[in-house]
Amino acid sequence: MAEPVTDVADRAPDEPTAPEQPPAPGPRARGPWLVAAATSTVLLLLATRYGYHRDELYFLLCGRHLDWGYVDQGPLVPALARLADTVAPGSLLALRAPSALIAGAAVLLTAAIARELGAGRGGQTFAAFLAATSGIVLAPGHLLSTTTVDLLVWLTAAWYAVRLLRTGDSRWALGVGLALGVGMLNKLLPALLAAGLLAGVAIAGPRRLLRDRWVLAAAALAALLAAPTLIWQATHGFPQLSVAASIADGDSSYSGRLDALVLQFVIISPYAVPIWVAGLVALLRRPRWRAYRAVGWAWLVVVAVVLAAGGKGYYDAPLLLVLTAAGAVVAAGWAARARWRPGLLAAGAALTVAGSAVLLLPTLPAQRLPDVVVAVNYDAGETIGWPAFADSLATVHRGLPADQRARAVILTGNYGEAGAVARYGPARGLPAAYSGHNSMADFGRPPENADVVIAVGWQRPDRLRGWFTEVTLAGRVDHRVEVDNDENGGPIWVCRGLRRPWAQFWDAEVRHRG
């Protein structure tokens, strides 16, 4: 029987091929558009399941205090939150709609990168499927987050970079610069991508790009677009760096070097691991992909920096999608060589869909969410129970004598709790909430006559007793469902008798980052 005809780009990485120009882009395919549309549609349909994430509640508060920068982020996502809440106040669907659309765009960009590498229609659709079922697309696609915007920024920059490397036309660098500059208004992380790409070019070439006028113009464009938030960070002592240091110390979810390493093998999907590994090997070894070796090296450099610095393991995940796109080309060629291989890929794909639906999306009832889901997807637990959280505080507040209720405030341990009080508190008659967490500390401190405090988010009363003469356990947070998250079952304290004026200890003792 004759061998199936495959694109030269689908040959195994170790097949002998003389160094040549990169293969031409594959034909345009409709499959990725269908996969992207399905991804965005599913995310929109599930957008109002469960509830707000703590970060989303924080973004809404930041949106009320718009600025060119914050302790832990740039202005882009708070501005999106402000826009959504202005157009449709209180609408979770409106808040999350941009993320669902970005997820669809990420699917298309992954397929477009595969096409640049020479993938046929099947290979492009397979790349789109791998992106659509990946953790780095579905989880951020369900929530409004800085990670969602980072995903779009990194993939856009990578697509332009691959085009530049394929064509040799350095004018495509302007697209890279544009994406990175806009991305810096979200987080400083695009600077890490820029460093990785430059290191990849320095290692694997073409080194002429390091002094190319269009590349230099792209760098200037990125710096110009990022200038407002960079100036804000500089004038405030670059607080994002101190937040990054707190993350490196393990003071955050998904942080720690071991967690970051493990996340590399699950954040796309376990099914995709051999595929993106094959993509990495092909980028580094395939003769006809010699032009793209800088991309493979870019991921190696970025992930090395993330692990060495103790960053979060999903920082480099968009580049893993680039490797996955390359691996989809390799896998498509591998599957075409034997009849049983497409069936094997299909079986793995079916298991991936089932696992992604249960672990990454709010498909199960919140009342019966298994602990394993929260263990795998921490963010799922953080979207459950905020109205009940506010109810728990309201019960304590109603139990105060009338004169104390009039001057009481709420002091929360983290920004999500303060955001929940801002969102659900007015309907329950709750007083204003304050927090020293990240930029919440800059949004105001309690008035000096606030000597009765309902404190939540403080597991132990030790620090509270340094600020108040009386600290009493008054209740516990009850989400009314069995969910293992940071708030459920936590203590609620009533504190009386300020030892010092708020102004004397707010910045030095209450303010904290992480």
PDB file of N, CA and C in Angstrom, residues 118-174:
ATOM      1  N   GLY A 118       3.308  25.558   8.567  1.00  0.00           N
ATOM      2  CA  GLY A 118       3.051  24.657   7.452  1.00  0.00           C
ATOM      3  C   GLY A 118       1.945  23.658   7.680  1.00  0.00           C
ATOM      4  N   ALA A 119       1.181  23.767   8.757  1.00  0.00           N
ATOM      5  CA  ALA A 119       0.122  22.796   9.044  1.00  0.00           C
ATOM      6  C   ALA A 119      -0.960  22.842   7.976  1.00  0.00           C
ATOM      7  N   GLY A 120      -1.460  21.662   7.629  1.00  0.00           N
ATOM      8  CA  GLY A 120      -2.620  21.574   6.761  1.00  0.00           C
ATOM      9  C   GLY A 120      -3.883  21.893   7.535  1.00  0.00           C
ATOM     10  N   ARG A 121      -5.024  21.721   6.889  1.00  0.00           N
ATOM     11  CA  ARG A 121      -6.292  22.054   7.549  1.00  0.00           C
ATOM     12  C   ARG A 121      -6.511  21.207   8.801  1.00  0.00           C
ATOM     13  N   GLY A 122      -6.191  19.919   8.699  1.00  0.00           N
ATOM     14  CA  GLY A 122      -6.359  19.038   9.856  1.00  0.00           C
ATOM     15  C   GLY A 122      -5.437  19.427  10.995  1.00  0.00           C
ATOM     16  N   GLY A 123      -4.197  19.733  10.673  1.00  0.00           N
ATOM     17  CA  GLY A 123      -3.246  20.131  11.702  1.00  0.00           C
ATOM     18  C   GLY A 123      -3.658  21.424  12.390  1.00  0.00           C
ATOM     19  N   GLN A 124      -4.183  22.375  11.616  1.00  0.00           N
ATOM     20  CA  GLN A 124      -4.636  23.637  12.208  1.00  0.00           C
ATOM     21  C   GLN A 124      -5.825  23.415  13.140  1.00  0.00           C
ATOM     22  N   THR A 125      -6.754  22.575  12.704  1.00  0.00           N
ATOM     23  CA  THR A 125      -7.929  22.300  13.539  1.00  0.00           C
ATOM     24  C   THR A 125      -7.526  21.548  14.796  1.00  0.00           C
ATOM     25  N   PHE A 126      -6.558  20.638  14.670  1.00  0.00           N
ATOM     26  CA  PHE A 126      -6.075  19.912  15.844  1.00  0.00           C
ATOM     27  C   PHE A 126      -5.406  20.874  16.818  1.00  0.00           C
ATOM     28  N   ALA A 127      -4.621  21.810  16.316  1.00  0.00           N
ATOM     29  CA  ALA A 127      -3.991  22.819  17.181  1.00  0.00           C
ATOM     30  C   ALA A 127      -5.060  23.648  17.885  1.00  0.00           C
ATOM     31  N   ALA A 128      -6.110  24.019  17.148  1.00  0.00           N
ATOM     32  CA  ALA A 128      -7.206  24.780  17.750  1.00  0.00           C
ATOM     33  C   ALA A 128      -7.887  23.987  18.856  1.00  0.00           C
ATOM     34  N   PHE A 129      -8.100  22.687  18.608  1.00  0.00           N
ATOM     35  CA  PHE A 129      -8.721  21.839  19.626  1.00  0.00           C
ATOM     36  C   PHE A 129      -7.852  21.759  20.885  1.00  0.00           C
ATOM     37  N   LEU A 130      -6.556  21.574  20.714  1.00  0.00           N
ATOM     38  CA  LEU A 130      -5.664  21.479  21.868  1.00  0.00           C
ATOM     39  C   LEU A 130      -5.698  22.761  22.691  1.00  0.00           C
ATOM     40  N   ALA A 131      -5.762  23.908  22.019  1.00  0.00           N
ATOM     41  CA  ALA A 131      -5.863  25.173  22.739  1.00  0.00           C
ATOM     42  C   ALA A 131      -7.214  25.302  23.438  1.00  0.00           C
ATOM     43  N   ALA A 132      -8.279  24.912  22.738  1.00  0.00           N
ATOM     44  CA  ALA A 132      -9.631  25.080  23.271  1.00  0.00           C
ATOM     45  C   ALA A 132      -9.879  24.241  24.507  1.00  0.00           C
ATOM     46  N   THR A 133      -9.174  23.134  24.654  1.00  0.00           N
ATOM     47  CA  THR A 133      -9.366  22.257  25.820  1.00  0.00           C
ATOM     48  C   THR A 133      -8.271  22.432  26.856  1.00  0.00           C
ATOM     49  N   SER A 134      -7.422  23.420  26.674  1.00  0.00           N
ATOM     50  CA  SER A 134      -6.298  23.608  27.592  1.00  0.00           C
ATOM     51  C   SER A 134      -6.712  24.393  28.821  1.00  0.00           C
ATOM     52  N   GLY A 135      -6.008  24.142  29.911  1.00  0.00           N
ATOM     53  CA  GLY A 135      -6.279  24.872  31.141  1.00  0.00           C
ATOM     54  C   GLY A 135      -6.009  26.350  31.012  1.00  0.00           C
ATOM     55  N   ILE A 136      -4.972  26.730  30.261  1.00  0.00           N
ATOM     56  CA  ILE A 136      -4.596  28.135  30.162  1.00  0.00           C
ATOM     57  C   ILE A 136      -5.570  28.934  29.312  1.00  0.00           C
ATOM     58  N   VAL A 137      -6.427  28.265  28.546  1.00  0.00           N
ATOM     59  CA  VAL A 137      -7.471  28.973  27.789  1.00  0.00           C
ATOM     60  C   VAL A 137      -8.808  28.929  28.530  1.00  0.00           C
ATOM     61  N   LEU A 138      -9.204  27.753  29.008  1.00  0.00           N
ATOM     62  CA  LEU A 138     -10.538  27.619  29.605  1.00  0.00           C
ATOM     63  C   LEU A 138     -10.650  28.315  30.958  1.00  0.00           C
ATOM     64  N   ALA A 139      -9.669  28.116  31.834  1.00  0.00           N
ATOM     65  CA  ALA A 139      -9.778  28.704  33.176  1.00  0.00           C
ATOM     66  C   ALA A 139      -9.754  30.235  33.131  1.00  0.00           C
ATOM     67  N   PRO A 140      -8.770  30.869  32.477  1.00  0.00           N
ATOM     68  CA  PRO A 140      -8.828  32.333  32.368  1.00  0.00           C
ATOM     69  C   PRO A 140      -9.961  32.823  31.468  1.00  0.00           C
ATOM     70  N   GLY A 141     -10.402  31.976  30.532  1.00  0.00           N
ATOM     71  CA  GLY A 141     -11.504  32.372  29.665  1.00  0.00           C
ATOM     72  C   GLY A 141     -12.831  32.441  30.394  1.00  0.00           C
ATOM     73  N   HIS A 142     -12.924  31.773  31.552  1.00  0.00           N
ATOM     74  CA  HIS A 142     -14.150  31.815  32.345  1.00  0.00           C
ATOM     75  C   HIS A 142     -14.189  33.027  33.264  1.00  0.00           C
ATOM     76  N   LEU A 143     -13.038  33.624  33.560  1.00  0.00           N
ATOM     77  CA  LEU A 143     -12.948  34.725  34.512  1.00  0.00           C
ATOM     78  C   LEU A 143     -12.326  35.948  33.847  1.00  0.00           C
ATOM     79  N   LEU A 144     -12.657  37.132  34.348  1.00  0.00           N
ATOM     80  CA  LEU A 144     -11.910  38.313  33.949  1.00  0.00           C
ATOM     81  C   LEU A 144     -10.657  38.370  34.804  1.00  0.00           C
ATOM     82  N   SER A 145      -9.502  38.313  34.172  1.00  0.00           N
ATOM     83  CA  SER A 145      -8.256  38.292  34.933  1.00  0.00           C
ATOM     84  C   SER A 145      -7.126  38.876  34.102  1.00  0.00           C
ATOM     85  N   THR A 146      -6.059  39.252  34.769  1.00  0.00           N
ATOM     86  CA  THR A 146      -4.876  39.723  34.052  1.00  0.00           C
ATOM     87  C   THR A 146      -4.268  38.592  33.238  1.00  0.00           C
ATOM     88  N   THR A 147      -4.425  37.361  33.690  1.00  0.00           N
ATOM     89  CA  THR A 147      -3.908  36.206  32.942  1.00  0.00           C
ATOM     90  C   THR A 147      -4.595  36.082  31.594  1.00  0.00           C
ATOM     91  N   THR A 148      -5.889  36.395  31.545  1.00  0.00           N
ATOM     92  CA  THR A 148      -6.631  36.328  30.285  1.00  0.00           C
ATOM     93  C   THR A 148      -6.025  37.274  29.260  1.00  0.00           C
ATOM     94  N   VAL A 149      -5.762  38.497  29.684  1.00  0.00           N
ATOM     95  CA  VAL A 149      -5.185  39.489  28.768  1.00  0.00           C
ATOM     96  C   VAL A 149      -3.764  39.091  28.391  1.00  0.00           C
ATOM     97  N   ASP A 150      -2.985  38.606  29.354  1.00  0.00           N
ATOM     98  CA  ASP A 150      -1.629  38.136  29.056  1.00  0.00           C
ATOM     99  C   ASP A 150      -1.632  37.072  27.967  1.00  0.00           C
ATOM    100  N   LEU A 151      -2.600  36.168  28.034  1.00  0.00           N
ATOM    101  CA  LEU A 151      -2.703  35.095  27.039  1.00  0.00           C
ATOM    102  C   LEU A 151      -2.814  35.676  25.634  1.00  0.00           C
ATOM    103  N   LEU A 152      -3.698  36.652  25.468  1.00  0.00           N
ATOM    104  CA  LEU A 152      -3.875  37.268  24.155  1.00  0.00           C
ATOM    105  C   LEU A 152      -2.621  38.017  23.720  1.00  0.00           C
ATOM    106  N   VAL A 153      -2.005  38.733  24.644  1.00  0.00           N
ATOM    107  CA  VAL A 153      -0.808  39.529  24.338  1.00  0.00           C
ATOM    108  C   VAL A 153       0.334  38.629  23.894  1.00  0.00           C
ATOM    109  N   TRP A 154       0.618  37.588  24.658  1.00  0.00           N
ATOM    110  CA  TRP A 154       1.753  36.716  24.350  1.00  0.00           C
ATOM    111  C   TRP A 154       1.542  35.978  23.030  1.00  0.00           C
ATOM    112  N   LEU A 155       0.327  35.470  22.803  1.00  0.00           N
ATOM    113  CA  LEU A 155       0.081  34.732  21.560  1.00  0.00           C
ATOM    114  C   LEU A 155       0.137  35.654  20.346  1.00  0.00           C
ATOM    115  N   THR A 156      -0.369  36.867  20.489  1.00  0.00           N
ATOM    116  CA  THR A 156      -0.294  37.825  19.382  1.00  0.00           C
ATOM    117  C   THR A 156       1.158  38.147  19.056  1.00  0.00           C
ATOM    118  N   ALA A 157       1.950  38.434  20.092  1.00  0.00           N
ATOM    119  CA  ALA A 157       3.371  38.726  19.880  1.00  0.00           C
ATOM    120  C   ALA A 157       4.083  37.527  19.266  1.00  0.00           C
ATOM    121  N   ALA A 158       3.755  36.322  19.723  1.00  0.00           N
ATOM    122  CA  ALA A 158       4.392  35.115  19.190  1.00  0.00           C
ATOM    123  C   ALA A 158       4.031  34.901  17.724  1.00  0.00           C
ATOM    124  N   TRP A 159       2.772  35.156  17.371  1.00  0.00           N
ATOM    125  CA  TRP A 159       2.361  34.991  15.973  1.00  0.00           C
ATOM    126  C   TRP A 159       3.126  35.945  15.067  1.00  0.00           C
ATOM    127  N   TYR A 160       3.233  37.203  15.492  1.00  0.00           N
ATOM    128  CA  TYR A 160       4.024  38.154  14.704  1.00  0.00           C
ATOM    129  C   TYR A 160       5.490  37.726  14.629  1.00  0.00           C
ATOM    130  N   ALA A 161       6.027  37.214  15.732  1.00  0.00           N
ATOM    131  CA  ALA A 161       7.426  36.781  15.749  1.00  0.00           C
ATOM    132  C   ALA A 161       7.657  35.622  14.779  1.00  0.00           C
ATOM    133  N   VAL A 162       6.730  34.660  14.770  1.00  0.00           N
ATOM    134  CA  VAL A 162       6.855  33.522  13.852  1.00  0.00           C
ATOM    135  C   VAL A 162       6.768  34.005  12.407  1.00  0.00           C
ATOM    136  N   ARG A 163       5.878  34.939  12.125  1.00  0.00           N
ATOM    137  CA  ARG A 163       5.787  35.501  10.768  1.00  0.00           C
ATOM    138  C   ARG A 163       7.090  36.177  10.365  1.00  0.00           C
ATOM    139  N   LEU A 164       7.648  36.938  11.291  1.00  0.00           N
ATOM    140  CA  LEU A 164       8.914  37.609  11.015  1.00  0.00           C
ATOM    141  C   LEU A 164       9.999  36.584  10.679  1.00  0.00           C
ATOM    142  N   LEU A 165      10.079  35.537  11.487  1.00  0.00           N
ATOM    143  CA  LEU A 165      11.129  34.531  11.285  1.00  0.00           C
ATOM    144  C   LEU A 165      10.912  33.754   9.988  1.00  0.00           C
ATOM    145  N   ARG A 166       9.655  33.526   9.624  1.00  0.00           N
ATOM    146  CA  ARG A 166       9.393  32.787   8.384  1.00  0.00           C
ATOM    147  C   ARG A 166       9.727  33.623   7.162  1.00  0.00           C
ATOM    148  N   THR A 167       9.308  34.882   7.166  1.00  0.00           N
ATOM    149  CA  THR A 167       9.459  35.712   5.971  1.00  0.00           C
ATOM    150  C   THR A 167      10.789  36.451   5.919  1.00  0.00           C
ATOM    151  N   GLY A 168      11.411  36.640   7.065  1.00  0.00           N
ATOM    152  CA  GLY A 168      12.618  37.461   7.114  1.00  0.00           C
ATOM    153  C   GLY A 168      12.329  38.944   7.024  1.00  0.00           C
ATOM    154  N   ASP A 169      11.049  39.324   6.992  1.00  0.00           N
ATOM    155  CA  ASP A 169      10.651  40.725   6.896  1.00  0.00           C
ATOM    156  C   ASP A 169      10.539  41.292   8.309  1.00  0.00           C
ATOM    157  N   SER A 170      11.517  42.088   8.694  1.00  0.00           N
ATOM    158  CA  SER A 170      11.573  42.564  10.074  1.00  0.00           C
ATOM    159  C   SER A 170      10.510  43.612  10.389  1.00  0.00           C
ATOM    160  N   ARG A 171       9.750  44.056   9.387  1.00  0.00           N
ATOM    161  CA  ARG A 171       8.668  44.995   9.685  1.00  0.00           C
ATOM    162  C   ARG A 171       7.595  44.358  10.557  1.00  0.00           C
ATOM    163  N   TRP A 172       7.515  43.030  10.552  1.00  0.00           N
ATOM    164  CA  TRP A 172       6.569  42.345  11.434  1.00  0.00           C
ATOM    165  C   TRP A 172       6.913  42.580  12.900  1.00  0.00           C
ATOM    166  N   ALA A 173       8.138  43.012  13.179  1.00  0.00           N
ATOM    167  CA  ALA A 173       8.529  43.307  14.564  1.00  0.00           C
ATOM    168  C   ALA A 173       7.653  44.400  15.167  1.00  0.00           C
ATOM    169  N   LEU A 174       7.116  45.278  14.330  1.00  0.00           N
ATOM    170  CA  LEU A 174       6.241  46.332  14.849  1.00  0.00           C
ATOM    171  C   LEU A 174       4.989  45.731  15.503  1.00  0.00           C
TER     172      LEU A 174
END
